[in-house]
Tab-separated table of C-alpha atoms and ligand atoms in Angstrom:
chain	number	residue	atom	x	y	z
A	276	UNK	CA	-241.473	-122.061	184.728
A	277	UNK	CA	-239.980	-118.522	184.477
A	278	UNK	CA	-242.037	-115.572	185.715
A	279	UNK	CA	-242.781	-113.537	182.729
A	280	UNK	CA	-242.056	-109.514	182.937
A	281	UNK	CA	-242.939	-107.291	180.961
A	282	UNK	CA	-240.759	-103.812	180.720
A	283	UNK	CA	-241.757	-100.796	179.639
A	284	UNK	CA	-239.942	-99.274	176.263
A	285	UNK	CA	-238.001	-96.679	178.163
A	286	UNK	CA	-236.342	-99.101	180.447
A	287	UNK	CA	-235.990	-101.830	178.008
A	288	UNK	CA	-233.780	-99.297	176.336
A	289	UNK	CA	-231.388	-97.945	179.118
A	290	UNK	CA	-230.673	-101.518	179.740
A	291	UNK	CA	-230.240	-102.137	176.465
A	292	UNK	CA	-227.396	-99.125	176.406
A	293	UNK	CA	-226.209	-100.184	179.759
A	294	UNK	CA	-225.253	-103.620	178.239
A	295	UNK	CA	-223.645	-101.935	174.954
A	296	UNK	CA	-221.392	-99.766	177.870
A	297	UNK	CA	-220.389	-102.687	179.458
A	298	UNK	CA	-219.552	-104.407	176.707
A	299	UNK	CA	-217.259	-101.732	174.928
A	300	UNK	CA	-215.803	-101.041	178.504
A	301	UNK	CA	-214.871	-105.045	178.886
A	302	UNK	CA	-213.542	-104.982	175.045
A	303	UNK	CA	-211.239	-101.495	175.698
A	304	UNK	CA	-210.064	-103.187	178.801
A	305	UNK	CA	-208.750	-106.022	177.448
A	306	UNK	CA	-207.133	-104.687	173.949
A	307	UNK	CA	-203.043	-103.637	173.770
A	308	UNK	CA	-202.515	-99.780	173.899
A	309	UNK	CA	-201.171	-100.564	170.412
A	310	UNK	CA	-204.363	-100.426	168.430
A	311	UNK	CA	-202.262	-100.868	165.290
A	312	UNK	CA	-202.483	-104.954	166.355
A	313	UNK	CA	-206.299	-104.824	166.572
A	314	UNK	CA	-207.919	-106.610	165.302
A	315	UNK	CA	-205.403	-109.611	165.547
A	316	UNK	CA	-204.975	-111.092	161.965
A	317	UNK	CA	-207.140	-113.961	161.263
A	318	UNK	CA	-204.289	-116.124	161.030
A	319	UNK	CA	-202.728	-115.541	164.832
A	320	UNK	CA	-202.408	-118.428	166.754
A	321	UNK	CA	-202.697	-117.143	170.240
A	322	UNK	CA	-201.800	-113.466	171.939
A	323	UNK	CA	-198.014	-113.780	171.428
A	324	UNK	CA	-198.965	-113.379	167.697
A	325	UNK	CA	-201.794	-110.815	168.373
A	326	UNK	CA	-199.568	-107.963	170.235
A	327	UNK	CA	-196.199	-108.907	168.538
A	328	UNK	CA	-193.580	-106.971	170.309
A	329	UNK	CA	-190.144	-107.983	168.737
A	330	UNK	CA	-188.355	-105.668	171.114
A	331	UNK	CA	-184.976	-106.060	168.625
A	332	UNK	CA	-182.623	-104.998	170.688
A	333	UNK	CA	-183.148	-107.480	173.547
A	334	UNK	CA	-180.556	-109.799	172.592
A	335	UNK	CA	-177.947	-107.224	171.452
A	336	UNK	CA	-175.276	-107.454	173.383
A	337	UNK	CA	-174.291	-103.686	175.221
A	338	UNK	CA	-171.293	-101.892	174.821
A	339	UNK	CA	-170.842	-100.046	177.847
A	340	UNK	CA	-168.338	-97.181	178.940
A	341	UNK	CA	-165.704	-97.966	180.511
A	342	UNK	CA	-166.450	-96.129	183.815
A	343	UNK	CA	-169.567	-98.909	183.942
A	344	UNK	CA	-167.287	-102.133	184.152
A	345	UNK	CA	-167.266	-104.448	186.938
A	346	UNK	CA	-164.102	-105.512	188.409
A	347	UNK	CA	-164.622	-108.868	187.127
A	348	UNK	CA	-165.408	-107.378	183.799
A	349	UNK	CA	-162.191	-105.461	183.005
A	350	UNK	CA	-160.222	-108.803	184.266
A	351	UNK	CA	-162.059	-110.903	181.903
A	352	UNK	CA	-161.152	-108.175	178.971
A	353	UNK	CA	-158.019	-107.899	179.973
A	354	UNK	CA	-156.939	-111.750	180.294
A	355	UNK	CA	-158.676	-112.104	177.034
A	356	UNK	CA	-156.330	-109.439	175.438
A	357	UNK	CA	-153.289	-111.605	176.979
A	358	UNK	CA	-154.764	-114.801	175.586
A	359	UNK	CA	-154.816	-113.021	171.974
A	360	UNK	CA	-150.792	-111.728	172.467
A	361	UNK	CA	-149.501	-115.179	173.482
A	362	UNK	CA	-151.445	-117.077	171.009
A	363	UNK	CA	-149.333	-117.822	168.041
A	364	UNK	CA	-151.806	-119.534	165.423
A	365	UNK	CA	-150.288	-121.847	163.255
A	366	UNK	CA	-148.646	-120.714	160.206
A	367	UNK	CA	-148.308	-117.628	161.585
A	368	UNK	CA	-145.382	-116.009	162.506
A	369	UNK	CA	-146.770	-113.214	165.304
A	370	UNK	CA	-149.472	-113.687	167.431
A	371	UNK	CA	-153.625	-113.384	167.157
A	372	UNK	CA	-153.348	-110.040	168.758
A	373	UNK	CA	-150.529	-108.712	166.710
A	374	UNK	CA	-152.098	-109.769	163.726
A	375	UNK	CA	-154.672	-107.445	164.445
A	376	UNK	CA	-151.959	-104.460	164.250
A	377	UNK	CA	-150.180	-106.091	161.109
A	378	UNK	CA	-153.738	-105.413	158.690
A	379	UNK	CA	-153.602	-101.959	160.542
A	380	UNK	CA	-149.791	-101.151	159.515
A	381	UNK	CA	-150.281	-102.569	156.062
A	382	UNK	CA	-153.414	-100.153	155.398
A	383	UNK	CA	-150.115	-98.035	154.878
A	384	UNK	CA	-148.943	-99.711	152.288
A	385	UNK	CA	-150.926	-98.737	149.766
A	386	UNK	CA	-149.399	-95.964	148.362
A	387	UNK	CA	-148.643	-96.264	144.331
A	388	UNK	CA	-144.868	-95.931	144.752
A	389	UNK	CA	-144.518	-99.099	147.403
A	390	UNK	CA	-146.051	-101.447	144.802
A	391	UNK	CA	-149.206	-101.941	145.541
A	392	UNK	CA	-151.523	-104.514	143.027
A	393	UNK	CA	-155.307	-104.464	142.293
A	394	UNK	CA	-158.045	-101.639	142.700
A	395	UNK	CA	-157.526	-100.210	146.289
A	396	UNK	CA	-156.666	-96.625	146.259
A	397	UNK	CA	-155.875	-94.116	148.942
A	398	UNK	CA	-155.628	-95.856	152.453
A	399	UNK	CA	-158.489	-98.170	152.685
A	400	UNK	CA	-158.728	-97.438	156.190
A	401	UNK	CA	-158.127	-93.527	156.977
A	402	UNK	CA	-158.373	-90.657	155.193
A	403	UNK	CA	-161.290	-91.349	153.344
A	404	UNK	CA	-164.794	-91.893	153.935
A	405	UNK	CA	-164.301	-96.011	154.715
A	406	UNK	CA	-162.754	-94.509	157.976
A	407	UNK	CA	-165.870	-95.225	159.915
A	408	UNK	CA	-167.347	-99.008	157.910
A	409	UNK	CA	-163.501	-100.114	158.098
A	410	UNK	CA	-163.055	-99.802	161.540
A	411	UNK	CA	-166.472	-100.962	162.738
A	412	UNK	CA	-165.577	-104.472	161.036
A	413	UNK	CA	-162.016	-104.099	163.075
A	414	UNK	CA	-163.800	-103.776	165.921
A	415	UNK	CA	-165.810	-106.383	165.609
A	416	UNK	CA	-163.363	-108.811	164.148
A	417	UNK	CA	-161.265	-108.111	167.502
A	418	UNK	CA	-164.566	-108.479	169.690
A	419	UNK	CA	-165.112	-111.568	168.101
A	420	UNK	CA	-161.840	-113.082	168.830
A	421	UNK	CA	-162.039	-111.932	173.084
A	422	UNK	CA	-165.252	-113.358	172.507
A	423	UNK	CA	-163.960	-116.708	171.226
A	424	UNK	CA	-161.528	-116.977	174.728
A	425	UNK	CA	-164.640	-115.624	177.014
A	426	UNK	CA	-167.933	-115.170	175.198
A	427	UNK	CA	-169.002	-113.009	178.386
A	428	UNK	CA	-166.782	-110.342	176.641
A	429	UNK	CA	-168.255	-107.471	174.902
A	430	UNK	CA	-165.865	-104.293	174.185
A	431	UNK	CA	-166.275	-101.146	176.536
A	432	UNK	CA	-165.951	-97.435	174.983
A	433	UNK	CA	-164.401	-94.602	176.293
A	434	UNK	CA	-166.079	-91.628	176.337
A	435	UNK	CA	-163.475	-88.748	175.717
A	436	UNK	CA	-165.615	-86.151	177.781
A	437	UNK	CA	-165.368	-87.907	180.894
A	438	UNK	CA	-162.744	-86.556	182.847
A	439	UNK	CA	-163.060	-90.290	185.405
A	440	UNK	CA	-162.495	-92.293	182.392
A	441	UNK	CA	-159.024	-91.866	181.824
A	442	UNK	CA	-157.864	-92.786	185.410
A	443	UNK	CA	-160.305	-96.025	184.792
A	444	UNK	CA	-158.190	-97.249	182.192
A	445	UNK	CA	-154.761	-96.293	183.661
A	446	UNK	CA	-155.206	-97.789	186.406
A	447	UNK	CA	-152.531	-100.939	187.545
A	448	UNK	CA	-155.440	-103.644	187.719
A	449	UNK	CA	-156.836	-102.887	184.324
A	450	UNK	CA	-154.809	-101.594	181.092
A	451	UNK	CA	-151.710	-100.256	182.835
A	452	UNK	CA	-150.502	-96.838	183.997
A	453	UNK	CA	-149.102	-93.837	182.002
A	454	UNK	CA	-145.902	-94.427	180.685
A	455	UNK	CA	-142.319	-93.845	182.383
A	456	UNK	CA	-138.976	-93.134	182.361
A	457	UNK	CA	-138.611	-90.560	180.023
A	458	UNK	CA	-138.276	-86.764	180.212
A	459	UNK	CA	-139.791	-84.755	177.549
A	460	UNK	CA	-139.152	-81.124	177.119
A	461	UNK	CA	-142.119	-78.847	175.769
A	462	UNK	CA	-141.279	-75.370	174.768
A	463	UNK	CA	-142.712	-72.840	177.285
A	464	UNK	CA	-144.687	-75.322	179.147
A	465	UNK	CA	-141.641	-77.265	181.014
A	466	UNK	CA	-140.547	-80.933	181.306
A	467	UNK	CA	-142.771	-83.742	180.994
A	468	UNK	CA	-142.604	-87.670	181.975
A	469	UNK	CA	-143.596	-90.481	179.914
A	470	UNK	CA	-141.934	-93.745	178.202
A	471	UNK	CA	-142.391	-97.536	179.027
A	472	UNK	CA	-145.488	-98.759	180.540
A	473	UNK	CA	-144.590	-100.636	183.697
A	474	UNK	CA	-147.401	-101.431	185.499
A	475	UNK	CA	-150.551	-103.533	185.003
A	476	UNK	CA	-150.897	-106.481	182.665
A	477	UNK	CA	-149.377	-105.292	179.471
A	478	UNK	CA	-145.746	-103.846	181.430
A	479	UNK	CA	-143.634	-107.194	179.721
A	480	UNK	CA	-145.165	-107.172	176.424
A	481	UNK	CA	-141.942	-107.688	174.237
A	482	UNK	CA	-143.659	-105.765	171.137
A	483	UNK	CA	-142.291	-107.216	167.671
A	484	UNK	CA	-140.140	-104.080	166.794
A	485	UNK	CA	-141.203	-104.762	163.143
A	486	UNK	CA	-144.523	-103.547	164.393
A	487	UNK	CA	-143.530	-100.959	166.282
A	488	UNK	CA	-142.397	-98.285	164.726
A	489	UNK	CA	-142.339	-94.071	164.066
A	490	UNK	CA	-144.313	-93.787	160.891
A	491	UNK	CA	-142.172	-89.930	160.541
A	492	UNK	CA	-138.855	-91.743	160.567
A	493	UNK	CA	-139.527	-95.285	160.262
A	494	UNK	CA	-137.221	-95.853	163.200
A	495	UNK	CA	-138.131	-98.502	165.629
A	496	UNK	CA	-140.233	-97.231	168.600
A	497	UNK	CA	-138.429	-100.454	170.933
A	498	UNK	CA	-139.971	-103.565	172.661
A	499	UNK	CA	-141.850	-101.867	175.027
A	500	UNK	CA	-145.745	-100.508	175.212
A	501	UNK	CA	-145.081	-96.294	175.080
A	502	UNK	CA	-147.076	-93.990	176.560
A	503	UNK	CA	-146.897	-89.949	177.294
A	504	UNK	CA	-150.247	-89.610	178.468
A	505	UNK	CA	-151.400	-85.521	178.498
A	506	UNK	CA	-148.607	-83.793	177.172
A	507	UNK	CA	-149.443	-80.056	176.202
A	508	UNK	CA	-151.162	-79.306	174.034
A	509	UNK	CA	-152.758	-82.588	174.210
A	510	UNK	CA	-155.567	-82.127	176.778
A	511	UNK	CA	-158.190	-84.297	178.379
A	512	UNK	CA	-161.221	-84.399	178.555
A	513	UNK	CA	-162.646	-82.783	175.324
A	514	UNK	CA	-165.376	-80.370	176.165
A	515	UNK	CA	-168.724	-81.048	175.617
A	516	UNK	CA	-169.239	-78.336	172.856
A	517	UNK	CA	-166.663	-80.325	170.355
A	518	UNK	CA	-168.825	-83.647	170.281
A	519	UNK	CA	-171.263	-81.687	169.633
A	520	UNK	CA	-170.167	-79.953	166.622
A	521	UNK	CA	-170.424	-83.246	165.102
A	522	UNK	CA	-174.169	-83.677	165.094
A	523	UNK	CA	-174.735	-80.888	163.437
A	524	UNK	CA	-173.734	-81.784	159.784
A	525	UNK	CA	-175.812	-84.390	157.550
A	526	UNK	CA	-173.460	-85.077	155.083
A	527	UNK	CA	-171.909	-88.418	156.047
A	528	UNK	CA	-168.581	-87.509	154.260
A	529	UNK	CA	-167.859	-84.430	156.349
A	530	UNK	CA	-168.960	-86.159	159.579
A	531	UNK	CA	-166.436	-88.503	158.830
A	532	UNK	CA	-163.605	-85.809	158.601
A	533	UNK	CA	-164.663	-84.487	161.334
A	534	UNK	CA	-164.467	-87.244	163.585
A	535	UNK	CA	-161.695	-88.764	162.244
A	536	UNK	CA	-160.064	-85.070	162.993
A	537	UNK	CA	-158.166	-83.772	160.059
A	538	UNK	CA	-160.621	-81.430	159.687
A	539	UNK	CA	-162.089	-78.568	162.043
A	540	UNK	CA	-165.581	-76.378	162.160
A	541	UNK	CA	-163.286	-72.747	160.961
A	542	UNK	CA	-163.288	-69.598	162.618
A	543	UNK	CA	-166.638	-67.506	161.759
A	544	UNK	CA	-164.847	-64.834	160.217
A	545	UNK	CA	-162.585	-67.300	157.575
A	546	UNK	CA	-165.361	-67.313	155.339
A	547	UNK	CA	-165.312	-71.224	155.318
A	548	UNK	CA	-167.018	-73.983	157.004
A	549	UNK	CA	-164.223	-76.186	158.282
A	550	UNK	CA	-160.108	-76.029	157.667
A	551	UNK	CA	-157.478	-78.937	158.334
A	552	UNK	CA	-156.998	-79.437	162.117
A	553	UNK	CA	-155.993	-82.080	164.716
A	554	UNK	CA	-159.164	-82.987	166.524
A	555	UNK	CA	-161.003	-85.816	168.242
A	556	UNK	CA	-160.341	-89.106	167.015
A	557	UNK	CA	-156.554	-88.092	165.658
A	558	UNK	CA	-156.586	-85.668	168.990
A	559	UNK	CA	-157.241	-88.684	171.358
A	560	UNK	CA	-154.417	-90.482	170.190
A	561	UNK	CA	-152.185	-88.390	171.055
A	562	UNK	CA	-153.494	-87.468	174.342
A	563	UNK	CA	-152.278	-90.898	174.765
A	564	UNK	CA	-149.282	-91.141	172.630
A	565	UNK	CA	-148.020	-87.393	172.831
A	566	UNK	CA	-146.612	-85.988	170.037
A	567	UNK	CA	-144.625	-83.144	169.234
A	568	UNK	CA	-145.846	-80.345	167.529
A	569	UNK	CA	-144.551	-76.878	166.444
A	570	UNK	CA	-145.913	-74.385	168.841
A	571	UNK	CA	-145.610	-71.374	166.847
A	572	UNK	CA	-147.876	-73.450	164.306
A	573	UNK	CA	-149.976	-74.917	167.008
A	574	UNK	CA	-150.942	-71.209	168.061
A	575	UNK	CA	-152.027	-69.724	164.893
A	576	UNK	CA	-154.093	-72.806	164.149
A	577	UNK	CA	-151.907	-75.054	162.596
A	578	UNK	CA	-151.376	-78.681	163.070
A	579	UNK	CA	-147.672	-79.022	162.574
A	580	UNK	CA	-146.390	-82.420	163.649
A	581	UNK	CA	-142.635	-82.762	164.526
A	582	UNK	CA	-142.200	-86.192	165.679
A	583	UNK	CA	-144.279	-89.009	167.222
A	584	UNK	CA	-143.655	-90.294	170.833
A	585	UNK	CA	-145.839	-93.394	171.805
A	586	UNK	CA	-147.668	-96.445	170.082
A	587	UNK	CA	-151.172	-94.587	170.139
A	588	UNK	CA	-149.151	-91.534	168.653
A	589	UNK	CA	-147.791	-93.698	165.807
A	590	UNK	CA	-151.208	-94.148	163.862
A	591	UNK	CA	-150.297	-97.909	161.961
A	592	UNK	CA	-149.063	-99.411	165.309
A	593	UNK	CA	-151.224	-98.039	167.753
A	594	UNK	CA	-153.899	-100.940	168.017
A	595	UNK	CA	-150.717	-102.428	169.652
A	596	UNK	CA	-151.493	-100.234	172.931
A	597	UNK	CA	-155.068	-101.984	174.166
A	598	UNK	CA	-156.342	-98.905	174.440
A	599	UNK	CA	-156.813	-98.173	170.667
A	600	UNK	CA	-159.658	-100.788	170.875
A	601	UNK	CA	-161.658	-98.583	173.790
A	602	UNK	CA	-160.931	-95.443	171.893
A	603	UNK	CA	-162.378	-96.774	168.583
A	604	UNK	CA	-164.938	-97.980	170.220
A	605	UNK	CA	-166.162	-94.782	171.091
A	606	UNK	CA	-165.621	-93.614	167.494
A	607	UNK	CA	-168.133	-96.168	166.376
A	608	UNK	CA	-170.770	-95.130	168.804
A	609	UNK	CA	-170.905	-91.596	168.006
A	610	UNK	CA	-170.650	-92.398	164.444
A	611	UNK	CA	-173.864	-94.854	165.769
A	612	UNK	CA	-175.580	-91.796	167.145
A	613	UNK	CA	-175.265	-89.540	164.074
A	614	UNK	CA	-176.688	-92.675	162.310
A	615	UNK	CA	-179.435	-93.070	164.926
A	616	UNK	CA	-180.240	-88.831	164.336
A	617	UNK	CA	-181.906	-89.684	161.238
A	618	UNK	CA	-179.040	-90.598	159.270
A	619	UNK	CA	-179.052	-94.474	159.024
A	620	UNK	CA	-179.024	-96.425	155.885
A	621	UNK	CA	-177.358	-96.034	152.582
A	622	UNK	CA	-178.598	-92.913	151.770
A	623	UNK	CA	-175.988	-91.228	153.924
A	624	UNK	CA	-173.036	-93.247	152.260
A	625	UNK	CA	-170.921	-92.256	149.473
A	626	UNK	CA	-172.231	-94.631	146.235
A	627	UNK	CA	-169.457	-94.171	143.710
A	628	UNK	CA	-166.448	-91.742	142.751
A	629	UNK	CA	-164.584	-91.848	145.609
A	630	UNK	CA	-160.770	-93.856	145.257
A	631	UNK	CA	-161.410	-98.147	144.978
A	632	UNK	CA	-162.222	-99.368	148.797
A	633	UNK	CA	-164.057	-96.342	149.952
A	634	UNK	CA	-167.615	-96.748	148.146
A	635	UNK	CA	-170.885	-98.161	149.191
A	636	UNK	CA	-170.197	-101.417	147.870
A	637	UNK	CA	-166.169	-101.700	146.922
A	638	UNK	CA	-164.877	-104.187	149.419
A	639	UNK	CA	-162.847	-103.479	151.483
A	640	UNK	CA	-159.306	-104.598	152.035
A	641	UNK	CA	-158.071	-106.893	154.030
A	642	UNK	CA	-161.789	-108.743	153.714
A	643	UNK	CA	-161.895	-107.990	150.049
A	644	UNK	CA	-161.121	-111.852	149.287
A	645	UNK	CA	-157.806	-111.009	148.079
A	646	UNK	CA	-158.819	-108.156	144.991
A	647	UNK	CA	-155.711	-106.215	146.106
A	648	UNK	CA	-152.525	-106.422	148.109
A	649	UNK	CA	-150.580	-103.826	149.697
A	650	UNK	CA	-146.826	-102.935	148.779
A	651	UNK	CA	-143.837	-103.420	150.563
A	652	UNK	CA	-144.465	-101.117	153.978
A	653	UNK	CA	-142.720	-101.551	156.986
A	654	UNK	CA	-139.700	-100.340	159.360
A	655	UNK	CA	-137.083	-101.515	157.909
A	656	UNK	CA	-136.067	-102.240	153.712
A	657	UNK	CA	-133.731	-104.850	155.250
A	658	UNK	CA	-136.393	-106.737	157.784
A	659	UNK	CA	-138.942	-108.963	157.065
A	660	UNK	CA	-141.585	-107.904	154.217
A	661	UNK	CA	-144.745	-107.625	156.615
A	662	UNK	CA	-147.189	-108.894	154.004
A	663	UNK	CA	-145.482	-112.538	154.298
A	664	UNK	CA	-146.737	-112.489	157.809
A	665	UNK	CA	-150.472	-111.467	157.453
A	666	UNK	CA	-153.252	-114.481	157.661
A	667	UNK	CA	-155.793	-112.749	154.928
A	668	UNK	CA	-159.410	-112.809	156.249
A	669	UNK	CA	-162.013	-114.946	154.405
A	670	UNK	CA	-164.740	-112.330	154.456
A	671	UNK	CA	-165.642	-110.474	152.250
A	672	UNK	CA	-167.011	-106.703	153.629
A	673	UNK	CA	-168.301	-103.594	151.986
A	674	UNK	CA	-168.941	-100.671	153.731
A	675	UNK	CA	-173.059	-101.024	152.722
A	676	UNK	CA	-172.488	-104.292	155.370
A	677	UNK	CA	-171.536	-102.482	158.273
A	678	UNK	CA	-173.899	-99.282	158.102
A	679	UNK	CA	-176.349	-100.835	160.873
A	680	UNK	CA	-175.022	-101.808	163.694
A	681	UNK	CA	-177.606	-103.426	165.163
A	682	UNK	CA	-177.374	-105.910	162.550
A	683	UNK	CA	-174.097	-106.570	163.404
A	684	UNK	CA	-175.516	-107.637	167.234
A	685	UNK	CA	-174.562	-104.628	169.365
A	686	UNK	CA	-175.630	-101.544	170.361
A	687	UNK	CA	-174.467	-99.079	172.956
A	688	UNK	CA	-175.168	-98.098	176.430
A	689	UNK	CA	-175.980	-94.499	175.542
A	690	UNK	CA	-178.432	-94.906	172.615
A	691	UNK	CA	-182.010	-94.959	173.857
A	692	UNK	CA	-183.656	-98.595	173.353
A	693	UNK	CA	-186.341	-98.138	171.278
B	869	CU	CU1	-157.092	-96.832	162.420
């Protein structure tokens, strides 16, 4: 038999608020920090369902920078990249890898007077605002072949501010040194060396010379990968302050031009926001490639292109040098970063009146299911017509399918995980 007690009113009630302490203590304790989640939904099965926590990005695979790569990370790239050149699908004349650089020649061909049929206008690729959505899908296309040889593969980006990043790439055990063999002559600054790369892994390509070519002259640019790495006024790296420039528009169509490079923030006193220029992404392949320019141009301001030198130089070859594929990769994370500043989604994409290709949902060629074909484009009016070569993609893509990147499975090293 239990003793009876009998408490007093006062001290029934402290213990009485004692208890109710506890109790709220034990229940604080024990709920998530995210209060959102609380109370679980009568439906949840168990705490996984109670506190879900998605975390999206945990599966995405991570493009890093270049400088980040292990040793047996730039050999698996690299012996990917030689299992894409000496792969020769069938039907196909050319290899995978150079079928990669025969959809980027033929975005050339699209000019009215070379013939070509269906609604693509302008270059479906550069030039206008599909600059950014039609090299993403590149990019990924081209990751997703490495990826078929070594699915350990994701693509590294180099960062054009970091001045180690260059000599990371150049370097004999990864993508080859600077080019050799030939002496260049630049007004006032002196004689300069570039030419054939011939060291590292891609020094006996035997590039198709109907691939290979100066888009100025349409001459052939020979059988070998070409280089002139840092020729005046081509400097490396780019400062800080220029990448920055680019955050601080909103409109997607002038971020666009500005990375792409043909156009530049102007002088304060010009009375205009931004003039025609040579910057960044157009900049950085010729920091690469070299190019000659006219320096009495070149000093008032003016980008004044003489002649091309190198593959990276000569814009509708230069995936052929296996740097094009870092370089864009970097492209398509700042363009990423801009998007992650509060300008992702369709709202900061051109919807209609821009030329056939370049609007939220034209597709775009060559994954427009075959809507338009390019004229005749190429080297040479006697050598092969390049459009017999090209394998068309099956996919369709719009530019509205490649404006999250997340989506697409990747993100990058230097965007903060949510
Ligand atoms: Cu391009």
């Amino acid at each position: 038999m239990l003793p009876k007690f009998k408490l007093s009113k006062p001290v029934a009630l402290f213990l009485a608020l004692v208890a109710i302490a506890a109790g709220v203590t034990i229940w604080l304790s024990q709920r998530s920090p995210d209060s959102a989640y609380w109370p679980p939904p009568p439906d949840a099965a168990g705490p996984a369902q109670m506190f879900p926590n998605p975390q999206p990005t945990a599966e995405l695979r991570v493009r890093k920078p270049v400088t980040a790569l292990s040793a047996a990370e730039k050999t698996a790239l690299v012996n990917a990249i030689q299992t894409l050149q000496t792969t020769i699908p069938e039907g196909s004349q050319i290899s995978l890898y150079e079928q990669f650089v025969l959809q980027h020649v033929l975005t050339m061909g699209f000019r009215q007077r070379l013939g070509a049929n269906g609604p693509a206008r302008g270059n479906p690729a550069h030039s206008y605002p599909a600059f950014l959505p039609w090299h993403r899908q590149f990019l990924l296309a081209f990751e997703q072949a490495l990826q078929r040889v070594d699915p350990s593969i994701t693509l590294p980006y180099w960062d054009w501010t970091d001045p180690k990043a260059l000599s990371v790439m150049l370097q004999a055990d990864f993508l080859g040194g600077a080019g050799q063999g030939t002496s260049i002559e630049i007004p006032n600054h002196g004689a300069f060396t570039g030419g054939a790369v011939q060291t590292g892994p891609f020094a006996n390509w035997q590039l198709n010379p109907a691939l290979h070519f100066n888009p100025m002259t349409m001459a052939p640019l020979g059988p070998h990968l070409l280089r002139f790495v840092g020729l005046p006024p081509f400097h490396y790296p780019l400062p800080q302050a220029e990448i920055d420039t680019l955050f601080e528009t909103d409109n997607y169509e002038v971020f666009n031009a500005l990375i792409e490079g043909a156009l530049v923030p102007a002088s304060k006193d010009s009375g205009k926001d931004y003039v025609p220029g040579w910057a960044l992404h157009a900049y950085i392949h010729s920091v690469i490639g070299g190019s000659l320019v006219d320096w009495a141009d070149w000093q008032q301001g003016i980008a004044h292109q003489l002649d091309v030198l190198g593959t990276m130089d000569s814009i509708p070859c230069s995936p052929y040098d296996p740097i094009f594929w870092l370089h864009h990769a970097n492209v398509d994370r700042l363009w990423a970063e801009w998007q992650e500043r509060g300008h992702s989604g369709s709202n900061f994409y051109p919807a209609a009146d821009k030329p056939f290709g370049h609007n939220l949902t034209d597709p775009m060629w060559p994954w427009d299911g075959g809507l338009s074909a390019p004229g005749r484009y190429g080297p040479e009016a006697e050598g092969p017509d390049l459009r017999d070569w090209l394998i068309a993609p099956t996919a369709v893509v719009r530019p509205l399918d490649r404006l999250d990147f997340r989506q697409l499975g990747y993100t990058y090293a230097s965007i903060e995980l949510p």
